[in-house]
PDB file of C-alpha atoms in Angstrom:
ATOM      1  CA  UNK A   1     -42.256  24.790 -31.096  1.00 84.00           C
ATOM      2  CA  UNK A   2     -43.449  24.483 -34.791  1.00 96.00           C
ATOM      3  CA  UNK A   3     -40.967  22.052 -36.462  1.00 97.00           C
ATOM      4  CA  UNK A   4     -39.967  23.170 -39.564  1.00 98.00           C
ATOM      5  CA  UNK A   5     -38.136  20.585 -41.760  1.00 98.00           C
ATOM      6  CA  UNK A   6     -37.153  19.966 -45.528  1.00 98.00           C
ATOM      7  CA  UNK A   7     -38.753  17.518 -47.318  1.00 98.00           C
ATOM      8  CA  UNK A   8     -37.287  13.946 -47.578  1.00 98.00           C
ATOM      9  CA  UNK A   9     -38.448  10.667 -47.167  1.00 98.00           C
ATOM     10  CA  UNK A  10     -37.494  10.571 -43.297  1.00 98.00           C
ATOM     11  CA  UNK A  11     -39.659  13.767 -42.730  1.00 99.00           C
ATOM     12  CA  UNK A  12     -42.495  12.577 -45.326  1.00 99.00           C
ATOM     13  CA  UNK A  13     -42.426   9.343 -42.298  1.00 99.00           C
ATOM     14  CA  UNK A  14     -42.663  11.853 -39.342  1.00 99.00           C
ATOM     15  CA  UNK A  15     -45.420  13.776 -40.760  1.00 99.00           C
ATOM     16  CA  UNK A  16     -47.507  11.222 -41.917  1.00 99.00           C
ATOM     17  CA  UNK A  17     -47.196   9.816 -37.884  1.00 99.00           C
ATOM     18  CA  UNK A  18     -47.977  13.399 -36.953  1.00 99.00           C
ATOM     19  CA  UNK A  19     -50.765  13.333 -38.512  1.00 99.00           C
ATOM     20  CA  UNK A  20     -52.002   9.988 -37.345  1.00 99.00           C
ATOM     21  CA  UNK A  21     -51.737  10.914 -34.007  1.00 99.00           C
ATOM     22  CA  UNK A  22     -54.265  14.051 -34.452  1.00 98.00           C
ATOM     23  CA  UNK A  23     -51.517  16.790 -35.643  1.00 99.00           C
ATOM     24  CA  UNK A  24     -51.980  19.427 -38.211  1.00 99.00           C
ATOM     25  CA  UNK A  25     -48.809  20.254 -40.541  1.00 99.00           C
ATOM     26  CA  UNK A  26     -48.440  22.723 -43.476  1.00 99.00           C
ATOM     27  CA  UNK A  27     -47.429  21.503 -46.479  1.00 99.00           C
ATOM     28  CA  UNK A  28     -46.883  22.318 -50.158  1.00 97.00           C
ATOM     29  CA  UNK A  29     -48.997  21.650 -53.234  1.00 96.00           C
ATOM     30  CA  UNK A  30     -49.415  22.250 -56.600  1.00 93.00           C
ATOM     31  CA  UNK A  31     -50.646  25.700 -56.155  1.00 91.00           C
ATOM     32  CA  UNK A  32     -49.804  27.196 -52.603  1.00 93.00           C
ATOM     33  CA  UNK A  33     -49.094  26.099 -49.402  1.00 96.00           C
ATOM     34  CA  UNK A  34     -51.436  23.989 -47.370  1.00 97.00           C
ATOM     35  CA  UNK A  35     -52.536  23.124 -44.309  1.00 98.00           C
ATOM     36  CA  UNK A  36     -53.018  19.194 -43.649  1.00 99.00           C
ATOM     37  CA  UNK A  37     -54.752  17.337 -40.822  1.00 99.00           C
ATOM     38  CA  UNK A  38     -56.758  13.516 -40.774  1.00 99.00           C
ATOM     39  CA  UNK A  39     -60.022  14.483 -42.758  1.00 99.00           C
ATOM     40  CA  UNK A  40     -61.658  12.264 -40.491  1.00 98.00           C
ATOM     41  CA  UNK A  41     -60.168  12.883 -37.094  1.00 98.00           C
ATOM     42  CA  UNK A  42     -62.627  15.503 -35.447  1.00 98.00           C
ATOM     43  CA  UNK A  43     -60.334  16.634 -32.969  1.00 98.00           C
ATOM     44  CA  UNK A  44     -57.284  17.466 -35.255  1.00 98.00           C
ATOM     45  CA  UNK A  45     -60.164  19.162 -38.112  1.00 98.00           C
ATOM     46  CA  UNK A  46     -61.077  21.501 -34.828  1.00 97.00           C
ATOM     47  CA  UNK A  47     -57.354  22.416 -34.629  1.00 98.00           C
ATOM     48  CA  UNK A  48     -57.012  23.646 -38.404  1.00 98.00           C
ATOM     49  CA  UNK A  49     -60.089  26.027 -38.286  1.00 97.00           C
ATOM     50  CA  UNK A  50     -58.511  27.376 -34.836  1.00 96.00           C
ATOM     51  CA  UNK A  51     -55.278  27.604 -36.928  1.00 97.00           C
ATOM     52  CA  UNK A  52     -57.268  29.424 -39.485  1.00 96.00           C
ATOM     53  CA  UNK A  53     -59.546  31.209 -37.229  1.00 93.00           C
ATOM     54  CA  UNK A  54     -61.981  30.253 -39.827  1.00 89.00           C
ATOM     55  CA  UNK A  55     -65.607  29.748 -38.977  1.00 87.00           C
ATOM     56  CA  UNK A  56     -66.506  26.244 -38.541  1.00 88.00           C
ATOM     57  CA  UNK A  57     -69.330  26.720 -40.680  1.00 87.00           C
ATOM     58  CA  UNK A  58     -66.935  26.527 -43.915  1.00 91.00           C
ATOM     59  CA  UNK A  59     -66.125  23.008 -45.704  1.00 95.00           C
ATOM     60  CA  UNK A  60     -62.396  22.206 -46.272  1.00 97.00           C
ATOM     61  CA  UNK A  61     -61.374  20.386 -49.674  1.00 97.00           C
ATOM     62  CA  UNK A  62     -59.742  17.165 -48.994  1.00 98.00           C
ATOM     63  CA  UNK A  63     -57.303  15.217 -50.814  1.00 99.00           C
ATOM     64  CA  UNK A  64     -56.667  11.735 -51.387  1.00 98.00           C
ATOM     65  CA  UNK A  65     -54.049   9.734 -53.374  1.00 98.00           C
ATOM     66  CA  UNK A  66     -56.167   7.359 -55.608  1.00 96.00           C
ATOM     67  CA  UNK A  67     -59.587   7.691 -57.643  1.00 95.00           C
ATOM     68  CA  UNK A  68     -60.810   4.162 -56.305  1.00 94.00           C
ATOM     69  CA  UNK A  69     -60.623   5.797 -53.211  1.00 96.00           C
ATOM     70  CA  UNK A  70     -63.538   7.477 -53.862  1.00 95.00           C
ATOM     71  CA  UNK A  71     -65.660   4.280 -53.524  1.00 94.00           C
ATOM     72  CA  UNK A  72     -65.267   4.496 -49.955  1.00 96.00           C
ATOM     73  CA  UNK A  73     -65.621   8.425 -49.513  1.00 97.00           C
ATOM     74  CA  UNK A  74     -68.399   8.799 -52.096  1.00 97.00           C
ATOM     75  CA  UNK A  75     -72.000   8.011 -52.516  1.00 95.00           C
ATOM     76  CA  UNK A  76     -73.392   7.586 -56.156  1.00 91.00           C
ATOM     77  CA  UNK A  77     -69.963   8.784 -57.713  1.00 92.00           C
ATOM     78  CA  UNK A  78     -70.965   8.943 -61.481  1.00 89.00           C
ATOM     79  CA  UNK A  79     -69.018   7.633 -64.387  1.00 89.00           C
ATOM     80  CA  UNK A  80     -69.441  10.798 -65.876  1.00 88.00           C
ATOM     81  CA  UNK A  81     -67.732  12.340 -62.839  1.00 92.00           C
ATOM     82  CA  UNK A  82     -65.320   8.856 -62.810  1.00 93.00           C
ATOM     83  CA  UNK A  83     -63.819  10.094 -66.450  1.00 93.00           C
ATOM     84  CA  UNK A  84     -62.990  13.975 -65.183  1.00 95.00           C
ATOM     85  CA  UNK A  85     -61.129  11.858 -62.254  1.00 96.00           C
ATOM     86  CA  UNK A  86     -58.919   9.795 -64.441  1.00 95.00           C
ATOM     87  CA  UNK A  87     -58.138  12.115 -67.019  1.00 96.00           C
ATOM     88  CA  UNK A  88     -57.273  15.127 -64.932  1.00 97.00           C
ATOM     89  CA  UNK A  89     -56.337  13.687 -61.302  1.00 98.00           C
ATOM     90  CA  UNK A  90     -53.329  14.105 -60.359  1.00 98.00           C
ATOM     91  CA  UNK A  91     -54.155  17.670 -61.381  1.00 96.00           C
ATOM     92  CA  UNK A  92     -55.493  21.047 -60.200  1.00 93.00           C
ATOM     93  CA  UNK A  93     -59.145  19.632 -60.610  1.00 96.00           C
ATOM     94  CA  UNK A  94     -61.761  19.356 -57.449  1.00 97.00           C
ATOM     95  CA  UNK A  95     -65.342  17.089 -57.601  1.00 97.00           C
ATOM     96  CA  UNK A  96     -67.357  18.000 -55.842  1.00 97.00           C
ATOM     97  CA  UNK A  97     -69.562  14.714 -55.325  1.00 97.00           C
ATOM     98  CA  UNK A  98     -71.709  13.401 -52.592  1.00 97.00           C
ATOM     99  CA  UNK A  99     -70.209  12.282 -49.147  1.00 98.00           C
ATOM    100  CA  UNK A 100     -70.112   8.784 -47.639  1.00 97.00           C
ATOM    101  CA  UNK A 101     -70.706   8.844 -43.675  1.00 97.00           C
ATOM    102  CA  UNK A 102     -66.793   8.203 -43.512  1.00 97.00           C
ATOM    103  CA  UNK A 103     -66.138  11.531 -43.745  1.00 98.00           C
ATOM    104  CA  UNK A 104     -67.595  13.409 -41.069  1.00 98.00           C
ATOM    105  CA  UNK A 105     -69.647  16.301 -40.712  1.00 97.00           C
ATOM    106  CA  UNK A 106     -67.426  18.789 -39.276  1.00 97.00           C
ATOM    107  CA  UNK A 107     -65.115  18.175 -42.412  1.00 98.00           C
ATOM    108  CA  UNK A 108     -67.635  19.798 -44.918  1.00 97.00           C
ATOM    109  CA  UNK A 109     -69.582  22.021 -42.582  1.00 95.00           C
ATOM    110  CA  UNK A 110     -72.324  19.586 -42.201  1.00 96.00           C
ATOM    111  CA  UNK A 111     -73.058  19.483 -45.954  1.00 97.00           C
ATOM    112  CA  UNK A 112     -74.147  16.376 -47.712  1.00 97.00           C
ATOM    113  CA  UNK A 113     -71.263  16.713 -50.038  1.00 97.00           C
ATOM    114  CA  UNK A 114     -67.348  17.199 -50.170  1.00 98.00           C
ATOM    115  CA  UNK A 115     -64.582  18.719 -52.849  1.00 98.00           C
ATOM    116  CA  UNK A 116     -62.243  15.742 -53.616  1.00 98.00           C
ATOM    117  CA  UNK A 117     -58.843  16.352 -54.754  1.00 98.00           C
ATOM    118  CA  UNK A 118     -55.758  14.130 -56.004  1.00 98.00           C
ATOM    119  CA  UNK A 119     -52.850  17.283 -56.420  1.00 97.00           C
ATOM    120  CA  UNK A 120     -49.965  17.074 -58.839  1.00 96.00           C
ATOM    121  CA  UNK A 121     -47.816  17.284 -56.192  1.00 97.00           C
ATOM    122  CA  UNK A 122     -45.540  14.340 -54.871  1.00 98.00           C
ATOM    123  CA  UNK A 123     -45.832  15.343 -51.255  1.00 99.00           C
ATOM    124  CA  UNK A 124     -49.532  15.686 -50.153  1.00 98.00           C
ATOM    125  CA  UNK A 125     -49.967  11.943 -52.750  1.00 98.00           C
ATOM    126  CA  UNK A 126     -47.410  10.529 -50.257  1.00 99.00           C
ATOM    127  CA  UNK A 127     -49.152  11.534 -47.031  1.00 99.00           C
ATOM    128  CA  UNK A 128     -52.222  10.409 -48.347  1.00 99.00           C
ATOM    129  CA  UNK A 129     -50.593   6.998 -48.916  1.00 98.00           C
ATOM    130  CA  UNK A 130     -48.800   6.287 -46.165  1.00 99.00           C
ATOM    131  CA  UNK A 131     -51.390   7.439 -43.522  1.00 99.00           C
ATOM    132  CA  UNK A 132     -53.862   5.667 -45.687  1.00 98.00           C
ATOM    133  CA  UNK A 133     -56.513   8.497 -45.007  1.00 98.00           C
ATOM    134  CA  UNK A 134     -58.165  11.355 -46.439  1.00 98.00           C
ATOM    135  CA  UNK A 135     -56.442  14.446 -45.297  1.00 99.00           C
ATOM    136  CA  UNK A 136     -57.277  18.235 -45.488  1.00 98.00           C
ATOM    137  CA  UNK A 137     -56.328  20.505 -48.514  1.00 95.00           C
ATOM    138  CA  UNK A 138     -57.354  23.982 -47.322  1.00 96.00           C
ATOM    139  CA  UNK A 139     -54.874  26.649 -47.913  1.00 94.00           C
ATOM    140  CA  UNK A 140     -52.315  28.356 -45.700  1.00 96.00           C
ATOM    141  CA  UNK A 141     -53.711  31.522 -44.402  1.00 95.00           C
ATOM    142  CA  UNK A 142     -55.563  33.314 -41.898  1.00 94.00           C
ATOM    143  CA  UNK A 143     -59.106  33.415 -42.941  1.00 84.00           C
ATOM    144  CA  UNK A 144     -59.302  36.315 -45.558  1.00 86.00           C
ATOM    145  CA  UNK A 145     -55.263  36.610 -46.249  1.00 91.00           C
ATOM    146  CA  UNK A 146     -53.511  36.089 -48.739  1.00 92.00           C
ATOM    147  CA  UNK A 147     -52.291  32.399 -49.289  1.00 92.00           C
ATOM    148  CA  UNK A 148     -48.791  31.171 -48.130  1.00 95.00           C
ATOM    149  CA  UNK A 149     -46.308  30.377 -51.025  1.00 96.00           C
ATOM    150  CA  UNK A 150     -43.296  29.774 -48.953  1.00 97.00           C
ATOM    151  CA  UNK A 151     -42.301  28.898 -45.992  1.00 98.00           C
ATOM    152  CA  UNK A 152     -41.677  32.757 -44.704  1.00 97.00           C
ATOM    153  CA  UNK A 153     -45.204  33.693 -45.142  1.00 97.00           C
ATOM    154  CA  UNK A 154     -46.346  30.472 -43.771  1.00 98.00           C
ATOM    155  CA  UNK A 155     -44.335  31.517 -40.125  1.00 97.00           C
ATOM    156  CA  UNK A 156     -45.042  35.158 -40.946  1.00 97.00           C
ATOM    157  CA  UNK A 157     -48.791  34.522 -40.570  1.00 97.00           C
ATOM    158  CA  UNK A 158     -48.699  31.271 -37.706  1.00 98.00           C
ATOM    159  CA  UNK A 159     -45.689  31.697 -35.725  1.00 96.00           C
ATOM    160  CA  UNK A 160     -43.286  29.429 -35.219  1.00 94.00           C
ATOM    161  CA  UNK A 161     -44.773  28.298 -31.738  1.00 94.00           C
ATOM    162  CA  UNK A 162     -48.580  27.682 -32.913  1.00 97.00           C
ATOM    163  CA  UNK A 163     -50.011  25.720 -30.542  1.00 96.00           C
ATOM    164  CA  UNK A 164     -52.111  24.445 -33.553  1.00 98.00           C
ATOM    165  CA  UNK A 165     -49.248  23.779 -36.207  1.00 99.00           C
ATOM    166  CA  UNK A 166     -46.596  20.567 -35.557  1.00 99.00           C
ATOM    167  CA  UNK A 167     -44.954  20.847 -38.651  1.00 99.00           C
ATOM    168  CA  UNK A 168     -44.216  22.417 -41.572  1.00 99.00           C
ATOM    169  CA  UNK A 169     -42.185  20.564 -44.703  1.00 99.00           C
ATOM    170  CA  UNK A 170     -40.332  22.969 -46.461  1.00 98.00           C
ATOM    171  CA  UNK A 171     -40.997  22.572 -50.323  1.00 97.00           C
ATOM    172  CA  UNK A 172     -38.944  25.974 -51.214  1.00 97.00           C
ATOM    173  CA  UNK A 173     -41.505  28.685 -52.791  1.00 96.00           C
ATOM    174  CA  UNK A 174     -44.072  28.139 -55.467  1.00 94.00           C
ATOM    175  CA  UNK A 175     -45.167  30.035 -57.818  1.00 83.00           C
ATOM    176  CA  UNK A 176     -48.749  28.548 -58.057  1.00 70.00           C
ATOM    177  CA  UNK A 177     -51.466  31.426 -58.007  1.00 69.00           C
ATOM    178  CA  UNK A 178     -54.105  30.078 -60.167  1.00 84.00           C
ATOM    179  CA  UNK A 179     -56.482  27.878 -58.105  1.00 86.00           C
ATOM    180  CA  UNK A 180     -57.751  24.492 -59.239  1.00 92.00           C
ATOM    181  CA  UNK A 181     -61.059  24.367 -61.138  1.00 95.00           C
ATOM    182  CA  UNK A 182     -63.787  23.215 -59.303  1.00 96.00           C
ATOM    183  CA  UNK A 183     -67.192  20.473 -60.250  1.00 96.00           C
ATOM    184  CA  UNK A 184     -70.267  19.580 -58.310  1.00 96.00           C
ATOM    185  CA  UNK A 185     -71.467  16.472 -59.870  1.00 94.00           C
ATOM    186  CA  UNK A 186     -73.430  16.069 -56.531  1.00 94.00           C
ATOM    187  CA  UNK A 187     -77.536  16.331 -58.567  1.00 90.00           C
ATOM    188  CA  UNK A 188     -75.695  14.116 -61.776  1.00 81.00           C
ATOM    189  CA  UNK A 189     -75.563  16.846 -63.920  1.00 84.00           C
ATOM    190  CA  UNK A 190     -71.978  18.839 -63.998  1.00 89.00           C
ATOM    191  CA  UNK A 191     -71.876  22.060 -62.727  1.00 93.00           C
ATOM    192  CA  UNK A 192     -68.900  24.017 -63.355  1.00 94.00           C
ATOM    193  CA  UNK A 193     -68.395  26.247 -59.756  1.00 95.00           C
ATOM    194  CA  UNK A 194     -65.349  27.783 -60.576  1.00 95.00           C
ATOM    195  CA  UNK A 195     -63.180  27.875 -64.084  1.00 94.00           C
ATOM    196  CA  UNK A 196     -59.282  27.508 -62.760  1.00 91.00           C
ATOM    197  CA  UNK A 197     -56.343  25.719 -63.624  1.00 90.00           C
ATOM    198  CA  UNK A 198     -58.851  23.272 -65.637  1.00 93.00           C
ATOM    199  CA  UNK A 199     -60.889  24.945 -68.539  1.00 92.00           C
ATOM    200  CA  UNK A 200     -64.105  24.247 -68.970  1.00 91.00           C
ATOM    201  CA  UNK A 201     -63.481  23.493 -72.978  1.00 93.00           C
ATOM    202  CA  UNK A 202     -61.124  20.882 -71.732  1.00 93.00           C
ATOM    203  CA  UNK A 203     -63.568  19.410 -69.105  1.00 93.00           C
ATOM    204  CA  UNK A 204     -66.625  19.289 -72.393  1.00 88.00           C
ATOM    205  CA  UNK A 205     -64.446  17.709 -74.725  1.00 89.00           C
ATOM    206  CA  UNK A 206     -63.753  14.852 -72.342  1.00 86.00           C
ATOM    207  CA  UNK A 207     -67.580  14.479 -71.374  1.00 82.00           C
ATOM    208  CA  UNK A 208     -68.159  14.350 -74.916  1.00 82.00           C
ATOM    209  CA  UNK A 209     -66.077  11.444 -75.865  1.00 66.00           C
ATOM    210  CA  UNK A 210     -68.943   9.069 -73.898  1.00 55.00           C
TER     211      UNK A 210
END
């Protein structure tokens, strides 16, 4: 059986063990409701893309709960790509930069690179920190829905016995639909992928205050 709890400190503890011993829970974010597992723990990436039914071959985003992080995740991480990160992180912003081997293949479909995240949301920043790991930031859906933005399409779409889903923290319904904008700073040049939450005037005018 899926647990299903509201979020508090007590059930911020459980799912950050949950997680630490291989589990996948759904959580929410800044924009919709996502689905969470060790962004380095093989096994428990396997078990969201069964969750999903999404092809393997796809990359999931990943969050993490501080920029210096990136040190250890990243390869080359440019200060260019360092001043997006402070000025928009905690924020609806993903870089795209180059991958250190700590995060492992299966994470980003076997590409060089990975979409870093820090959300402007409370609950996936405290996961982050207390497991004191990378975790998963895809959304909550079957491949090719529509994402989850409460807690009744989350079951709706999963069950509430998925043998694939311990948990899900009940953060009431959000009304996020715009999706975060997204950077590849991978070749040292920006690129702008996709124009979200972020603007792309906004992410210029900060570039041009080198």
């Amino acid at each position: 059986m899926t647990q299903i709890l509201s979020v508090n400190e007590e059930s911020l503890i459980l799912a950050a063990n949950i997680l630490l011993d291989g589990g996948v829970v759904c959580i929410p974010t800044d924009t919709v409701y996502g689905i969470t597992s060790i962004a380095d723990d093989v096994s428990a990436v396997k078990r969201v893309f069964q969750l999903k039914n999404r092809p393997e071959g796809t990359p999931l985003p990943i969050f993490i709960s501080s920029a210096t992080e990136l040190d250890e995740y990243t390869v080359g991480f440019s200060p260019e790509a360092k001043m997006l990160a402070n000025e928009f992180w905690p924020g609806a912003l993903t870089i795209i930069a180059n991958r250190s081997d700590s995060i492992p293949p299966i994470t980003v479909a076997g590409f060089p690179s990975a979409g870093f995240r820090i959300p402007n949301h409370y609950v996936p920043i405290k996961l982050a920190k207390l497991t004191r790991k990378p975790i998963t930031g895809t959304s909550a859906n079957l491949s090719g829905q529509p994402e989850a933005k409460n807690v009744d399409d989350v079951v709706r779409m999963f069950g509430k016995d998925n043998p694939n889903l311990d948990m899900v923290l009940d953060g009431g319904s959000l009304s996020g639909t715009i999706p975060s904008t997204v950077v590849d700073v991978t070749s040292g040049d920006l690129k702008i992928i996709r124009v979200g939450m972020v603007g792309e005037d906004a992410i210029r005018s900060i570039l041009c205050q080198e």
